[in-house]
Short mmCIF file of C-alpha atoms in Angstrom, two decimals:
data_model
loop_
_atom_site.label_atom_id
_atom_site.label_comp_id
_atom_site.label_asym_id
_atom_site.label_seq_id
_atom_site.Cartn_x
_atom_site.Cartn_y
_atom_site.Cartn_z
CA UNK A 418 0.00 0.00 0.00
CA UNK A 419 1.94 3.29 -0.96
CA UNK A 420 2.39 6.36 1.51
CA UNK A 421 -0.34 9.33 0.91
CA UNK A 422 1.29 13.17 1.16
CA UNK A 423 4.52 11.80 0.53
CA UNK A 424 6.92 14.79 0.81
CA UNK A 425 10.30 13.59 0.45
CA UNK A 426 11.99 13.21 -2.91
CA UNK A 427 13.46 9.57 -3.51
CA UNK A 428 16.69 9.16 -5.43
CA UNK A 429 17.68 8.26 -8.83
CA UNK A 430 17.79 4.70 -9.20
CA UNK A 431 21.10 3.26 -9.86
CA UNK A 432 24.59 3.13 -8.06
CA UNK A 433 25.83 6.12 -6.68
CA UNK A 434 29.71 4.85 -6.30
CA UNK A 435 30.28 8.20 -4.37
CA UNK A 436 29.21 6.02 -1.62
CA UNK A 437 30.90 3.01 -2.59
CA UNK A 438 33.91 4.98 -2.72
CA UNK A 439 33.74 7.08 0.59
CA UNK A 440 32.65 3.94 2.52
CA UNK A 441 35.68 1.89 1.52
CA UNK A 442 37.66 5.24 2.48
CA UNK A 443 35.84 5.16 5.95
CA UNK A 444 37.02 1.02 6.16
CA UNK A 445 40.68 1.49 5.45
CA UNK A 446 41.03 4.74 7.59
CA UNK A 447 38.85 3.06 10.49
CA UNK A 448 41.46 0.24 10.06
CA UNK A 449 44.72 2.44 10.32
CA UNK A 450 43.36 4.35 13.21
CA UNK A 451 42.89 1.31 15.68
CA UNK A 452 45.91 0.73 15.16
CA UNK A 453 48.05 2.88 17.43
CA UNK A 454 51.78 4.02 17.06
CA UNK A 455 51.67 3.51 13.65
CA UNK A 456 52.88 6.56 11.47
CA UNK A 457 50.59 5.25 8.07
CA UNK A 458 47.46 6.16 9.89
CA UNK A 459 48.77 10.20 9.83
CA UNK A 460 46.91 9.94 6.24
CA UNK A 461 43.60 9.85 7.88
CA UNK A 462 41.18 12.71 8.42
CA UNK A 463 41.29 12.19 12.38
CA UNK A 464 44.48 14.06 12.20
CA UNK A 465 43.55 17.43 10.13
CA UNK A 466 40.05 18.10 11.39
CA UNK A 467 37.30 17.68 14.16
CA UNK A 468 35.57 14.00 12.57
CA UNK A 469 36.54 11.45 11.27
CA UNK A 470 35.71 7.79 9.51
CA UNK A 471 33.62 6.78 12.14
CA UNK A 472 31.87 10.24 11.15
CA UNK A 473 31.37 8.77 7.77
CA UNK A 474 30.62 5.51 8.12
CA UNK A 475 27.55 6.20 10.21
CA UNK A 476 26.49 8.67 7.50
CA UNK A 477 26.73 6.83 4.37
CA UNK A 478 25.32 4.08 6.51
CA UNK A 479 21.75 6.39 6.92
CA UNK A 480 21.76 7.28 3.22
CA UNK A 481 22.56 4.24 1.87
CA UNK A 482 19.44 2.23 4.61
CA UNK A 483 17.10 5.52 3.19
CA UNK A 484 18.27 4.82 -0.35
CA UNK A 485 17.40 1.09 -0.69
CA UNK A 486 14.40 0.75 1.80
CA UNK A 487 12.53 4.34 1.44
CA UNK A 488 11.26 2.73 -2.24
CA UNK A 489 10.26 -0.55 -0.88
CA UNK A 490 8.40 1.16 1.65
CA UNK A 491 6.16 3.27 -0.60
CA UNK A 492 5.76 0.57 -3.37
CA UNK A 493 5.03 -2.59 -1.30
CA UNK A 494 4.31 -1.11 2.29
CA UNK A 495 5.52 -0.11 5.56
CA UNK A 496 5.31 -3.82 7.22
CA UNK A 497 7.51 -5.13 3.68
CA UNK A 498 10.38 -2.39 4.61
CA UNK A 499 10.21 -2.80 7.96
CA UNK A 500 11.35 -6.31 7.68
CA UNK A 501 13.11 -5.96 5.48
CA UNK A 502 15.47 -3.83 7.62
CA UNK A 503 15.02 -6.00 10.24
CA UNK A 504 16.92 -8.98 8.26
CA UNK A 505 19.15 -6.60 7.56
CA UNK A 506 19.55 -5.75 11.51
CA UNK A 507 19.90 -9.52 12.07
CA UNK A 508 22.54 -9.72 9.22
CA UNK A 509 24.99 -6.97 11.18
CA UNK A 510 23.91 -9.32 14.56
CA UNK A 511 25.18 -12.35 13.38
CA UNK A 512 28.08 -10.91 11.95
CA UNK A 513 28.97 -8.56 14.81
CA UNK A 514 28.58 -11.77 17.36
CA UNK A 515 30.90 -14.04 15.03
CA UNK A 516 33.76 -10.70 15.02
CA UNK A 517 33.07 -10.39 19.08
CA UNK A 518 33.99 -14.49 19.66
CA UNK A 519 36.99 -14.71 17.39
CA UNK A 520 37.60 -11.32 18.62
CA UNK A 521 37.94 -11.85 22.47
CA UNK A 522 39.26 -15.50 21.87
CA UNK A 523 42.37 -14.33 19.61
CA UNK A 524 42.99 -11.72 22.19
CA UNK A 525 42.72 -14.30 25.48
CA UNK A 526 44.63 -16.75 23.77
CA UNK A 527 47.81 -14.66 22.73
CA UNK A 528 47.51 -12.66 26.16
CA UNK A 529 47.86 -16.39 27.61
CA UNK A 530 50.55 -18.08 24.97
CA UNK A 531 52.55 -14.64 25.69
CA UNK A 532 52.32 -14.05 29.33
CA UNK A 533 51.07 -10.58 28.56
CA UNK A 534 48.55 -9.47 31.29
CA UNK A 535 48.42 -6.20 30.64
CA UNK A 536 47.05 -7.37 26.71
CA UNK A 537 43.44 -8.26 28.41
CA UNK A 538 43.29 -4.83 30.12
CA UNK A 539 44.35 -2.77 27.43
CA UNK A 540 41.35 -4.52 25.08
CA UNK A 541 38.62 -4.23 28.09
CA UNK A 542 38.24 -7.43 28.45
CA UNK A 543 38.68 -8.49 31.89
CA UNK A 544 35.82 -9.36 32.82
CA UNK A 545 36.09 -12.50 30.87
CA UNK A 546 38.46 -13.73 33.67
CA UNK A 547 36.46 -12.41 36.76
CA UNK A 548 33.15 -13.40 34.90
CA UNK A 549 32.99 -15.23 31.83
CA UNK A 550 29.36 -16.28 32.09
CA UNK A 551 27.89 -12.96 32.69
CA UNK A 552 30.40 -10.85 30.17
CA UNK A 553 29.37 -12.80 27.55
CA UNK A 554 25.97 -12.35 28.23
CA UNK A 555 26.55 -8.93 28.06
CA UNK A 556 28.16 -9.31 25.03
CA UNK A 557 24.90 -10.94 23.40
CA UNK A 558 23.07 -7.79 24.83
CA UNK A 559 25.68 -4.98 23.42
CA UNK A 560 26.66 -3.67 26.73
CA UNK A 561 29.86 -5.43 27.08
CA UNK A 562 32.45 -4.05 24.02
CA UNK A 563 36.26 -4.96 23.66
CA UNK A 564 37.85 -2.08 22.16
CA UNK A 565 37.29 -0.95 18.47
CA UNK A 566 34.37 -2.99 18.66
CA UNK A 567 31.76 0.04 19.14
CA UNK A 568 31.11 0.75 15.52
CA UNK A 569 28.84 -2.20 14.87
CA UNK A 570 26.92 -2.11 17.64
CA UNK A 571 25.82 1.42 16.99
CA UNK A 572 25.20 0.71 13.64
CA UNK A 573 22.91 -2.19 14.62
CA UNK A 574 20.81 -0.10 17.25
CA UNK A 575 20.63 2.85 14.67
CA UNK A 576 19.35 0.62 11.87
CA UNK A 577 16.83 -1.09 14.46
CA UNK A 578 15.16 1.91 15.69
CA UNK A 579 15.04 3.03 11.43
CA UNK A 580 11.50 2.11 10.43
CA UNK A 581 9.89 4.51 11.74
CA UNK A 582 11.68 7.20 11.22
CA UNK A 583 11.91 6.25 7.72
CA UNK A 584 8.30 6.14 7.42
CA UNK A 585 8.06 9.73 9.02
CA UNK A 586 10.70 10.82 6.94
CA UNK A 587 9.06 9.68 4.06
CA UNK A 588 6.31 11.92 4.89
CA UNK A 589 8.03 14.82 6.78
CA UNK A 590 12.11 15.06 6.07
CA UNK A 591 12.29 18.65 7.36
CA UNK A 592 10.62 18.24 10.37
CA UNK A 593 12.03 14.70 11.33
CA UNK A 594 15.94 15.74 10.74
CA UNK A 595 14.91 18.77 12.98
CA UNK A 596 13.46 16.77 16.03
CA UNK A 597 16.65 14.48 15.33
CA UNK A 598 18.67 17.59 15.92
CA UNK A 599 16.12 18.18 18.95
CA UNK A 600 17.43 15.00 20.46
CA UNK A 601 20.92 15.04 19.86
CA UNK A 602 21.07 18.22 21.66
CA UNK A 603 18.79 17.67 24.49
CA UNK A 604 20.91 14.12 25.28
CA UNK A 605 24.22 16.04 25.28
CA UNK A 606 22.33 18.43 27.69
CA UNK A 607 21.01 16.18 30.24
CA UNK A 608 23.86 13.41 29.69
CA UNK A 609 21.53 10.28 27.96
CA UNK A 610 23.64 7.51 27.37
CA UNK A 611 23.02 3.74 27.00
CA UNK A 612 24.89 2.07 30.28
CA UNK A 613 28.12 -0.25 29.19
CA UNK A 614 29.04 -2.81 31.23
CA UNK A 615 31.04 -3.76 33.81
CA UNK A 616 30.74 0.25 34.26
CA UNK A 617 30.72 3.44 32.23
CA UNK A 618 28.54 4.08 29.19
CA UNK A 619 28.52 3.33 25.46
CA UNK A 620 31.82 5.15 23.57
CA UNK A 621 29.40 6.35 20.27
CA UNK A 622 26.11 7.66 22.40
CA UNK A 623 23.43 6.48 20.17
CA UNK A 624 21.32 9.53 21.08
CA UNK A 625 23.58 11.86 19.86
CA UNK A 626 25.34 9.74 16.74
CA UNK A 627 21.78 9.36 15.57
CA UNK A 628 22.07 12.67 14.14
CA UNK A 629 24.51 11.70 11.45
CA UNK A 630 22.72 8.10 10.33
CA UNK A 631 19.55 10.90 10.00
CA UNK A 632 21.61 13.60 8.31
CA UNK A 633 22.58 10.87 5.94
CA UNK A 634 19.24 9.86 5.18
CA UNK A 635 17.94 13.36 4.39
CA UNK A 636 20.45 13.85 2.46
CA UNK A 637 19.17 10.88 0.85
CA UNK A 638 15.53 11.90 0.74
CA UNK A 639 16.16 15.11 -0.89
CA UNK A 640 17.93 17.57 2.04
CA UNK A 641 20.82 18.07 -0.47
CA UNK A 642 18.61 19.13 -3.59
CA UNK A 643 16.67 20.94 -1.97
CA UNK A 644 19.46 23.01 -0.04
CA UNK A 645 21.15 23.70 -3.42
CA UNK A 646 20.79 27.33 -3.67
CA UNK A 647 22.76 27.60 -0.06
CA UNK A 648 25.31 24.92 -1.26
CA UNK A 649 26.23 26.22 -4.21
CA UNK A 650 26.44 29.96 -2.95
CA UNK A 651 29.98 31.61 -3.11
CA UNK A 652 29.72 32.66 0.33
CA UNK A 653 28.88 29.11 1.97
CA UNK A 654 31.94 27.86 -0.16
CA UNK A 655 34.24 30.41 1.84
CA UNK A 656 32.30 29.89 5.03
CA UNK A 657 33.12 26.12 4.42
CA UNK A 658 37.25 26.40 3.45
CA UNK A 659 37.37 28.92 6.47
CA UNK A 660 36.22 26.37 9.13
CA UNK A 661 38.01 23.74 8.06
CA UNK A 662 41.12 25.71 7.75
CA UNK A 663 39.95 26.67 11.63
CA UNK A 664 39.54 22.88 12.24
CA UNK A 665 42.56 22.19 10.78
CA UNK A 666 44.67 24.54 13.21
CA UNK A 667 42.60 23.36 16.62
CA UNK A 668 43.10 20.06 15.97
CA UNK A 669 46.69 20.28 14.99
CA UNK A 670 47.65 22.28 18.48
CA UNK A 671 45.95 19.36 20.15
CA UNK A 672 48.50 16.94 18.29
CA UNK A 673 51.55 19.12 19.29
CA UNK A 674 51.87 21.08 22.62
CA UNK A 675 54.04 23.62 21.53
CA UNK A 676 51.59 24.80 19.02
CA UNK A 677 48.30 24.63 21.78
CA UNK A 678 50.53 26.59 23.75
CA UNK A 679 49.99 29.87 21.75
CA UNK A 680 46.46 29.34 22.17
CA UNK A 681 44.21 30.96 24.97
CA UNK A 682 43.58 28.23 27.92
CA UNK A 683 39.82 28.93 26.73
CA UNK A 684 39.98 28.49 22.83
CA UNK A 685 42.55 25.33 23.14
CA UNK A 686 39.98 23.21 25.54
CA UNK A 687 36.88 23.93 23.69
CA UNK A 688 38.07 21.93 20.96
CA UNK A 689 40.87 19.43 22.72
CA UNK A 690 39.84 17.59 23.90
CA UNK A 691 37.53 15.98 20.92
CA UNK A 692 34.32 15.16 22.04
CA UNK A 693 33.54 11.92 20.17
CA UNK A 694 31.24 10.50 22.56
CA UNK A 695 28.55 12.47 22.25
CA UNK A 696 29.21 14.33 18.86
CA UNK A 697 30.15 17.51 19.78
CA UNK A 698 28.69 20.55 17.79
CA UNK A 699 31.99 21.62 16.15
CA UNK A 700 32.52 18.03 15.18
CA UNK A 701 29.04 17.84 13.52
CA UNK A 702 29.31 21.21 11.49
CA UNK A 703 32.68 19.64 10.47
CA UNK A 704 31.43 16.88 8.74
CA UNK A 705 28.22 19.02 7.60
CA UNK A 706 31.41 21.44 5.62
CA UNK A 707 32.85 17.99 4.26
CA UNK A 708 29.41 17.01 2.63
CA UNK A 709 28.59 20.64 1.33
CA UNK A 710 31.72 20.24 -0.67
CA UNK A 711 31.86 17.00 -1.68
CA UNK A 712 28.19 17.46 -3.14
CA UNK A 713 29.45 20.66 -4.53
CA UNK A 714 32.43 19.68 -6.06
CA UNK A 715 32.27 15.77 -6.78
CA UNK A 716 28.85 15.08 -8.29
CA UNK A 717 26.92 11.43 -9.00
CA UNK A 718 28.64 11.34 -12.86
CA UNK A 719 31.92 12.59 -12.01
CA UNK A 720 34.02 10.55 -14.43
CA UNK A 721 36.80 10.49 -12.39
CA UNK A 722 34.64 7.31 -10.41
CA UNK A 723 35.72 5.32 -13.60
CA UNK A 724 39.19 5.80 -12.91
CA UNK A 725 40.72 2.23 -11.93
CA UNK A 726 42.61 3.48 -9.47
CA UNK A 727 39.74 3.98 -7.53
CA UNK A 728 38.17 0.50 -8.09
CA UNK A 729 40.00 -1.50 -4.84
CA UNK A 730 38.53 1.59 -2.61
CA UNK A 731 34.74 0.76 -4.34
CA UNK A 732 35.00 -2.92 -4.16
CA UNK A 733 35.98 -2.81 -0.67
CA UNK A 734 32.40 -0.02 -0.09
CA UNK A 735 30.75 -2.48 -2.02
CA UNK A 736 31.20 -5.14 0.25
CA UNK A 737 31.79 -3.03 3.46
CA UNK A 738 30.12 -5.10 6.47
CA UNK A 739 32.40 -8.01 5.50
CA UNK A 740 35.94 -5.68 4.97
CA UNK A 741 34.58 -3.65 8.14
CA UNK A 742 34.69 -7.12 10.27
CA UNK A 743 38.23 -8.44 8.70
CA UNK A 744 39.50 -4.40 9.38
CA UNK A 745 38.91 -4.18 13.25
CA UNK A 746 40.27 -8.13 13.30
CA UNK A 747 43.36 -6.87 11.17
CA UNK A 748 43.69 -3.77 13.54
CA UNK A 749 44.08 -6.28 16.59
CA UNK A 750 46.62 -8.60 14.55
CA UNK A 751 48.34 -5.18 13.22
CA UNK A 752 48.51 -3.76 16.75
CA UNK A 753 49.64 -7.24 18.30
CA UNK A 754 52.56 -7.46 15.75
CA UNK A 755 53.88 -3.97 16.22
CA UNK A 756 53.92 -4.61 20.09
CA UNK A 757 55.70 -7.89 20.06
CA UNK A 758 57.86 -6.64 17.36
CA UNK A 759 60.96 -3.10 16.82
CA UNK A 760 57.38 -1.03 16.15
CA UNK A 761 59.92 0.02 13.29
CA UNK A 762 58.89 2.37 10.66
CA UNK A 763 59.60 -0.80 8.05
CA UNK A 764 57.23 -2.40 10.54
CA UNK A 765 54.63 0.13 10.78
CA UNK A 766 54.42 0.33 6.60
CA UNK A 767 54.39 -3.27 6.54
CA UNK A 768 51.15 -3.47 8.66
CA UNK A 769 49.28 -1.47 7.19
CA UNK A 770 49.83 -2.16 3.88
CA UNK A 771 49.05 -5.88 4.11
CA UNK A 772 45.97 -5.29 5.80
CA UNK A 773 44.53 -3.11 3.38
CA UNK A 774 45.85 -5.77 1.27
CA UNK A 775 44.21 -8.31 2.38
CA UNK A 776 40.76 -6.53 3.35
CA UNK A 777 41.00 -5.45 -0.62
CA UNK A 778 41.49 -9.22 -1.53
CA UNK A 779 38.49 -10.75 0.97
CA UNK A 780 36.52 -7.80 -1.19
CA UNK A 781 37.18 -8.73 -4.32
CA UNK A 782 36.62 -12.27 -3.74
CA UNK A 783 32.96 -11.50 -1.83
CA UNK A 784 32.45 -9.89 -4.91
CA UNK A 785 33.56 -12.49 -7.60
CA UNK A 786 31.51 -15.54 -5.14
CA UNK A 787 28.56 -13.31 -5.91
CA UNK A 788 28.56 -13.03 -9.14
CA UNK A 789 28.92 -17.09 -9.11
CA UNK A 790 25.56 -17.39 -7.66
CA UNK A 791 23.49 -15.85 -10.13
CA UNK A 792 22.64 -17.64 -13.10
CA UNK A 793 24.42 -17.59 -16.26
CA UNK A 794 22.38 -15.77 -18.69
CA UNK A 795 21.88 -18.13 -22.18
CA UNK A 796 23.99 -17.20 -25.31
CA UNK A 797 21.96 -15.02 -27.49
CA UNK A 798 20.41 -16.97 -30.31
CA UNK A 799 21.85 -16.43 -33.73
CA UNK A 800 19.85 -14.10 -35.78
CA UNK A 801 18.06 -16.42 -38.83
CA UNK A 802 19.39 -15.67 -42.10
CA UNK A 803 16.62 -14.08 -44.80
CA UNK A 804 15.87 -16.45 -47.87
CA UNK A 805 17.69 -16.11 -50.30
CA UNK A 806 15.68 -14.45 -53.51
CA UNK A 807 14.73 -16.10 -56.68
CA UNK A 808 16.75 -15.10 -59.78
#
């Protein structure tokens, strides 16, 4: 049954490898950041401005659930979309409960083999030794997260919640992204948080990241079209290179003291340090500047998405739960490896390159086993000849 007073404008159908492209981006750089001491992940966009790939990740993740359910929805019904996000919610389940055993067994077993004690604290989890039983329990639940494993989760609760504000999207995108807004705020106000366990709360507040999975989705829904006029305007472009030029310098004195030290006490702590956990406004307007430009300056039929060069960044979007999963495990093995071994700079290149390496490779072959499945398609028939005319 389709949607009366629908207000939102649905995309063009077909691929939009802008998201393809930026999501693999957001995989590799989410993949170099967990791993720490390690001079390759200096490339990312952690270190020149106020968000980052997590930033991303949870935003392509809203457009991209708004671009493939939003049509269902209106052409075969609300209860059709809903479950069909709903397998999808079960899909990121399974696959984020498979990550969290292999995940907290690699990491007990090499903090046993190697005497390392100090291995199970720095990866919170310690409470598999005190209380195996109830941790993983926890685990089952989402409160109980080894570190780097807070991506997923968020993504799964995000994508859970989605129908309905999909379906009110559909019908009011204005006034939905506004009372998303609304919320963020009012939870970074009065400190809502989902509890963690054994103690403290969840690293990406899911009342306050919501705001970027929405954001995405408007986008989605028509938010970008329809802002066009402001987008395109010569003053938002200068607005937009002036604060990240600003972002740039705030979050560069917070890499190197002697440069915060020029800074007023005041200006230097409003920004340092980051507030990740609950999204801070500077870190949101950030990412807002990002997508005015990229929409400005990189549309849907740039050509330069063609370029092959760009195709082991697409294949790993294209296939990003999977290369998401094998990047946090690679992050652990990359971050293991560096510890035991020199942490050389030899080292630190050769880390990080085979990982990307090898999340490219489990890509491309997700890709190629897909294209297995479906059936062959039979050889044209040959076109009949015309009879040949009488002398």
């Amino acid at each position: 049954m389709a949607f009366l007073n629908v207000s939102a404008t649905l995309p063009e159908k077909g691929r939009d490898l802008r998201l393809d492209l930026f999501r693999g981006v957001a995989n590799w750089a989410i993949f170099l950041d967990h791993i720490p001491d390690n001079v390759v992940n200096w490339i990312t966009t952690r270190n020149y401005g106020f968000s980052d790939a997590a930033d991303l990740f949870v935003f392509i993740s809203g457009y991209t659930a708004s671009f493939v359910y939003a049509r269902m929805m209106l052409e075969r019904g609300f209860i059709v979309g809903a479950t069909r996000l709903t397998k999808r919610v079960w899909q990121l389940y399974v696959a984020h409960i498979i990550l969290f055993v292999i995940y907290i067994a690699s990491i007990s077993y090499l903090a046993l083999r190697f005497g390392d004690s100090d291995m199970i604290n720095e990866f919170n989890v310690a409470g598999l030794v005190d209380n195996a039983t109830e941790t993983l329990r926890q685990g089952l639940f989402l409160r109980f997260k080894p570190l780097n494993l807070d991506v997923l989760p968020l993504y799964i609760v995000l994508m859970g919640l989605f129908p309905p504000v999909l379906w009110f999207m559909l019908r009011k995108p204005d006034l939905t992204m506004v009372l998303s807004i609304v919320l963020w705020l009012a939870a970074r106000h009065f400190g809502w948080n989902l509890t963690a366990y054994p103690a403290g709360q969840w690293y990406f507040n899911p009342y306050a990241w919501q705001v970027l999975f929405v954001f995405g989705a408007w986008c989605a829904m028509g938010g970008a079209r329809r802002s066009g006029a402001v987008i395109n305007s010569p003053v938002t472009l200068w607005l937009c290179l002036g604060y990240l030029a600003f972002a740039l310098v705030m979050t560069m004195a917070g890499r190197f003291p002697t440069l915060g030290g020029m800074f007023p006490e005041w200006l230097f702590s409003a920004f340092n340090p980051n507030d990740k956990t609950n999204l801070a406004p500077y870190r949101f307007i950030h990412f807002v500047v990002i997508v005015i430009l990229v929409i400005r300056f990189v549309p849907k039929e740039w050509p330069g998405l063609e370029w092959k060069i760009f195709d082991p960044v697409i294949v790993c979007g294209q296939q990003s739960l999977a290369v998401f999963c094998v990047g946090v495990f690679l992050s652990f093995v990359g971050h293991f490896e560096l510890s035991m071994s020199s942490g050389s700079l030899f080292a630190q290149l050769f880390v990080s390159i085979a990982g990307i390496a090898i999340m490219t490779t489990v890509a491309y072959y997700i890709s190629w086993s897909k294209k297995q499945d479906k059936p062959l398609k039979p050889p044209a028939k040959p076109a009949a000849s015309a009879p040949a005319k009488a002398a």
